[in-house]
């Protein structure tokens, strides 16, 4: 019979909730894993950043993007968590995959304010517009990334590749082929 897990008691050692959380996650008992992760975060705030990241991975693997967004929001709001821009980026990704595009854009704008010279967070804004089928705004944002970060080959290539896909999608095949100036396509 399937036994219901009991919430961790104060008598558990600091390592035990984390072990149970990981075992629960491996057993695809996501709700149980979340309870124990929450307990571990409360007991070990110095490890909160790593634990929130693990929770997000568990929820992404389960394709529970809206739940992942809630946990990433907790991480952003948790004063013991560092690397807020990373969690804002992850939050934007989870919100976009959950179909909550306004929240995704809000999160990535906050990340841009914290790390204004990171090409990734500016590319992410264009990707969110693309996922939301707001193609004109996506094109505009990808063009901005190319202009602002011409030295960042990886994100210039990603922008050009996505721009090419947008133009082809819009029936502008010639423009799409011309726009994709990459020398290699990574599959």
mmCIF file of C-alpha atoms in Angstrom:
data_model
loop_
_atom_site.group_PDB
_atom_site.id
_atom_site.type_symbol
_atom_site.label_atom_id
_atom_site.label_comp_id
_atom_site.label_asym_id
_atom_site.label_seq_id
_atom_site.Cartn_x
_atom_site.Cartn_y
_atom_site.Cartn_z
ATOM 1 C CA UNK A 1 0.000 0.000 0.000
ATOM 2 C CA UNK A 2 1.038 3.542 -0.720
ATOM 3 C CA UNK A 3 1.816 5.221 2.579
ATOM 4 C CA UNK A 4 1.403 8.949 2.862
ATOM 5 C CA UNK A 5 4.617 10.643 3.934
ATOM 6 C CA UNK A 6 4.569 12.500 7.169
ATOM 7 C CA UNK A 7 5.941 16.005 7.436
ATOM 8 C CA UNK A 8 9.453 16.076 8.800
ATOM 9 C CA UNK A 9 9.740 16.501 12.540
ATOM 10 C CA UNK A 10 12.193 18.704 14.403
ATOM 11 C CA UNK A 11 14.028 15.527 15.418
ATOM 12 C CA UNK A 12 15.427 14.940 11.947
ATOM 13 C CA UNK A 13 19.080 15.721 11.403
ATOM 14 C CA UNK A 14 19.852 18.533 8.980
ATOM 15 C CA UNK A 15 20.869 16.099 6.219
ATOM 16 C CA UNK A 16 17.865 13.790 6.430
ATOM 17 C CA UNK A 17 15.202 16.075 4.899
ATOM 18 C CA UNK A 18 17.425 16.662 1.895
ATOM 19 C CA UNK A 19 18.049 12.944 1.423
ATOM 20 C CA UNK A 20 14.319 12.210 1.688
ATOM 21 C CA UNK A 21 13.573 15.077 -0.735
ATOM 22 C CA UNK A 22 15.970 13.683 -3.317
ATOM 23 C CA UNK A 23 14.661 10.135 -2.892
ATOM 24 C CA UNK A 24 11.078 11.374 -3.197
ATOM 25 C CA UNK A 25 11.979 13.277 -6.361
ATOM 26 C CA UNK A 26 13.633 10.177 -7.859
ATOM 27 C CA UNK A 27 10.504 8.177 -7.013
ATOM 28 C CA UNK A 28 8.445 10.824 -8.857
ATOM 29 C CA UNK A 29 6.686 11.738 -5.606
ATOM 30 C CA UNK A 30 6.968 15.423 -6.343
ATOM 31 C CA UNK A 31 4.612 16.678 -3.637
ATOM 32 C CA UNK A 32 6.507 14.753 -0.974
ATOM 33 C CA UNK A 33 9.820 16.002 -2.346
ATOM 34 C CA UNK A 34 8.603 19.594 -2.166
ATOM 35 C CA UNK A 35 7.625 19.237 1.490
ATOM 36 C CA UNK A 36 11.058 17.964 2.421
ATOM 37 C CA UNK A 37 12.859 20.534 0.264
ATOM 38 C CA UNK A 38 10.881 23.269 2.014
ATOM 39 C CA UNK A 39 11.904 21.867 5.380
ATOM 40 C CA UNK A 40 15.554 21.638 4.282
ATOM 41 C CA UNK A 41 15.482 25.272 3.103
ATOM 42 C CA UNK A 42 14.076 26.378 6.453
ATOM 43 C CA UNK A 43 16.698 24.402 8.365
ATOM 44 C CA UNK A 44 19.639 25.322 6.128
ATOM 45 C CA UNK A 45 19.121 28.850 4.782
ATOM 46 C CA UNK A 46 22.799 29.021 3.830
ATOM 47 C CA UNK A 47 22.046 26.354 1.203
ATOM 48 C CA UNK A 48 18.810 27.954 0.015
ATOM 49 C CA UNK A 49 20.124 28.966 -3.424
ATOM 50 C CA UNK A 50 21.228 25.447 -4.291
ATOM 51 C CA UNK A 51 18.078 23.896 -2.855
ATOM 52 C CA UNK A 52 15.721 26.205 -4.758
ATOM 53 C CA UNK A 53 17.652 25.387 -7.924
ATOM 54 C CA UNK A 54 17.192 21.644 -7.235
ATOM 55 C CA UNK A 55 13.464 22.129 -6.652
ATOM 56 C CA UNK A 56 13.192 23.937 -9.976
ATOM 57 C CA UNK A 57 14.974 21.082 -11.760
ATOM 58 C CA UNK A 58 12.632 18.534 -10.170
ATOM 59 C CA UNK A 59 9.588 20.530 -11.277
ATOM 60 C CA UNK A 60 10.955 21.114 -14.789
ATOM 61 C CA UNK A 61 11.576 17.396 -15.147
ATOM 62 C CA UNK A 62 7.958 16.809 -14.126
ATOM 63 C CA UNK A 63 6.907 19.521 -16.625
ATOM 64 C CA UNK A 64 5.247 21.469 -13.805
ATOM 65 C CA UNK A 65 6.312 24.878 -15.047
ATOM 66 C CA UNK A 66 3.761 26.930 -13.101
ATOM 67 C CA UNK A 67 4.878 25.209 -9.894
ATOM 68 C CA UNK A 68 8.519 25.814 -10.794
ATOM 69 C CA UNK A 69 7.671 29.486 -11.270
ATOM 70 C CA UNK A 70 6.207 29.625 -7.758
ATOM 71 C CA UNK A 71 9.394 28.186 -6.279
ATOM 72 C CA UNK A 72 11.625 30.484 -8.313
ATOM 73 C CA UNK A 73 9.534 33.414 -7.081
ATOM 74 C CA UNK A 74 10.105 32.168 -3.514
ATOM 75 C CA UNK A 75 13.832 32.113 -4.231
ATOM 76 C CA UNK A 76 13.748 35.675 -5.571
ATOM 77 C CA UNK A 77 11.845 36.816 -2.480
ATOM 78 C CA UNK A 78 13.990 34.859 0.005
ATOM 79 C CA UNK A 79 16.559 37.190 1.642
ATOM 80 C CA UNK A 80 18.973 34.292 2.204
ATOM 81 C CA UNK A 81 19.242 33.632 -1.539
ATOM 82 C CA UNK A 82 21.987 35.203 -3.576
ATOM 83 C CA UNK A 83 22.185 35.293 -7.375
ATOM 84 C CA UNK A 84 18.765 36.915 -7.736
ATOM 85 C CA UNK A 85 19.333 37.581 -11.452
ATOM 86 C CA UNK A 86 19.803 33.835 -12.080
ATOM 87 C CA UNK A 87 16.541 33.030 -10.340
ATOM 88 C CA UNK A 88 14.762 35.834 -12.198
ATOM 89 C CA UNK A 89 16.000 34.295 -15.458
ATOM 90 C CA UNK A 90 14.783 30.854 -14.378
ATOM 91 C CA UNK A 91 11.485 32.402 -13.283
ATOM 92 C CA UNK A 92 11.056 34.011 -16.708
ATOM 93 C CA UNK A 93 11.670 30.676 -18.397
ATOM 94 C CA UNK A 94 9.207 28.808 -16.166
ATOM 95 C CA UNK A 95 6.519 31.488 -16.569
ATOM 96 C CA UNK A 96 6.917 31.477 -20.358
ATOM 97 C CA UNK A 97 6.677 27.687 -20.547
ATOM 98 C CA UNK A 98 3.601 27.864 -18.309
ATOM 99 C CA UNK A 99 2.076 30.349 -20.783
ATOM 100 C CA UNK A 100 2.199 33.287 -18.354
ATOM 101 C CA UNK A 101 3.984 35.666 -20.704
ATOM 102 C CA UNK A 102 3.340 38.940 -18.811
ATOM 103 C CA UNK A 103 4.948 37.479 -15.677
ATOM 104 C CA UNK A 104 7.809 36.084 -17.779
ATOM 105 C CA UNK A 105 8.484 39.510 -19.262
ATOM 106 C CA UNK A 106 8.297 41.159 -15.851
ATOM 107 C CA UNK A 107 10.854 38.712 -14.436
ATOM 108 C CA UNK A 108 13.287 39.109 -17.318
ATOM 109 C CA UNK A 109 13.042 42.910 -17.127
ATOM 110 C CA UNK A 110 13.991 42.658 -13.438
ATOM 111 C CA UNK A 111 16.942 40.441 -14.358
ATOM 112 C CA UNK A 112 18.033 42.952 -17.019
ATOM 113 C CA UNK A 113 18.003 45.711 -14.405
ATOM 114 C CA UNK A 114 20.358 43.647 -12.241
ATOM 115 C CA UNK A 115 22.708 42.508 -15.015
ATOM 116 C CA UNK A 116 22.271 45.010 -17.860
ATOM 117 C CA UNK A 117 25.342 43.836 -19.766
ATOM 118 C CA UNK A 118 24.419 40.160 -19.987
ATOM 119 C CA UNK A 119 23.409 39.239 -23.522
ATOM 120 C CA UNK A 120 21.509 36.184 -22.276
ATOM 121 C CA UNK A 121 18.855 38.172 -20.388
ATOM 122 C CA UNK A 122 18.264 40.420 -23.389
ATOM 123 C CA UNK A 123 18.059 37.421 -25.719
ATOM 124 C CA UNK A 124 15.584 35.839 -23.274
ATOM 125 C CA UNK A 125 13.228 38.795 -23.682
ATOM 126 C CA UNK A 126 13.121 38.175 -27.428
ATOM 127 C CA UNK A 127 12.607 34.450 -26.846
ATOM 128 C CA UNK A 128 9.637 35.190 -24.577
ATOM 129 C CA UNK A 129 8.068 37.402 -27.246
ATOM 130 C CA UNK A 130 8.685 34.629 -29.760
ATOM 131 C CA UNK A 131 7.044 32.025 -27.521
ATOM 132 C CA UNK A 132 4.084 34.383 -27.012
ATOM 133 C CA UNK A 133 3.777 34.722 -30.806
ATOM 134 C CA UNK A 134 4.455 38.451 -30.512
ATOM 135 C CA UNK A 135 6.696 38.262 -33.538
ATOM 136 C CA UNK A 136 7.178 41.969 -34.268
ATOM 137 C CA UNK A 137 8.380 42.554 -30.714
ATOM 138 C CA UNK A 138 10.597 39.467 -30.945
ATOM 139 C CA UNK A 139 12.199 40.756 -34.154
ATOM 140 C CA UNK A 140 12.769 44.159 -32.569
ATOM 141 C CA UNK A 141 14.352 42.642 -29.455
ATOM 142 C CA UNK A 142 16.602 40.246 -31.375
ATOM 143 C CA UNK A 143 17.793 43.137 -33.557
ATOM 144 C CA UNK A 144 18.602 45.099 -30.366
ATOM 145 C CA UNK A 145 20.619 42.197 -28.995
ATOM 146 C CA UNK A 146 22.617 41.926 -32.227
ATOM 147 C CA UNK A 147 23.326 45.678 -32.151
ATOM 148 C CA UNK A 148 24.126 45.858 -28.425
ATOM 149 C CA UNK A 149 26.233 42.679 -28.171
ATOM 150 C CA UNK A 150 27.942 42.224 -31.568
ATOM 151 C CA UNK A 151 30.949 40.603 -29.867
ATOM 152 C CA UNK A 152 28.836 37.881 -28.252
ATOM 153 C CA UNK A 153 28.919 35.316 -31.039
ATOM 154 C CA UNK A 154 26.688 32.784 -29.298
ATOM 155 C CA UNK A 155 23.743 35.162 -28.754
ATOM 156 C CA UNK A 156 24.185 36.944 -32.073
ATOM 157 C CA UNK A 157 24.006 33.511 -33.734
ATOM 158 C CA UNK A 158 20.922 32.549 -31.686
ATOM 159 C CA UNK A 159 19.225 35.829 -32.561
ATOM 160 C CA UNK A 160 19.961 35.425 -36.261
ATOM 161 C CA UNK A 161 18.755 31.850 -36.234
ATOM 162 C CA UNK A 162 15.484 32.779 -34.519
ATOM 163 C CA UNK A 163 15.014 35.799 -36.768
ATOM 164 C CA UNK A 164 15.423 33.501 -39.750
ATOM 165 C CA UNK A 165 12.757 31.172 -38.343
ATOM 166 C CA UNK A 166 10.398 34.102 -37.787
ATOM 167 C CA UNK A 167 10.822 35.387 -41.336
ATOM 168 C CA UNK A 168 10.272 31.923 -42.801
ATOM 169 C CA UNK A 169 7.198 31.531 -40.569
ATOM 170 C CA UNK A 170 5.882 34.808 -41.940
ATOM 171 C CA UNK A 171 6.383 33.603 -45.502
ATOM 172 C CA UNK A 172 9.412 35.813 -46.150
ATOM 173 C CA UNK A 173 11.639 32.949 -47.232
ATOM 174 C CA UNK A 174 14.234 35.108 -48.999
ATOM 175 C CA UNK A 175 14.615 37.345 -45.956
ATOM 176 C CA UNK A 176 14.757 34.303 -43.688
ATOM 177 C CA UNK A 177 17.492 32.607 -45.689
ATOM 178 C CA UNK A 178 19.460 35.857 -45.947
ATOM 179 C CA UNK A 179 19.096 36.578 -42.224
ATOM 180 C CA UNK A 180 20.472 33.240 -41.119
ATOM 181 C CA UNK A 181 24.143 34.041 -41.481
ATOM 182 C CA UNK A 182 25.340 31.240 -39.247
ATOM 183 C CA UNK A 183 28.125 29.021 -40.453
ATOM 184 C CA UNK A 184 26.958 26.055 -38.432
ATOM 185 C CA UNK A 185 23.678 24.829 -37.122
ATOM 186 C CA UNK A 186 23.748 23.055 -33.813
ATOM 187 C CA UNK A 187 21.311 20.166 -33.656
#
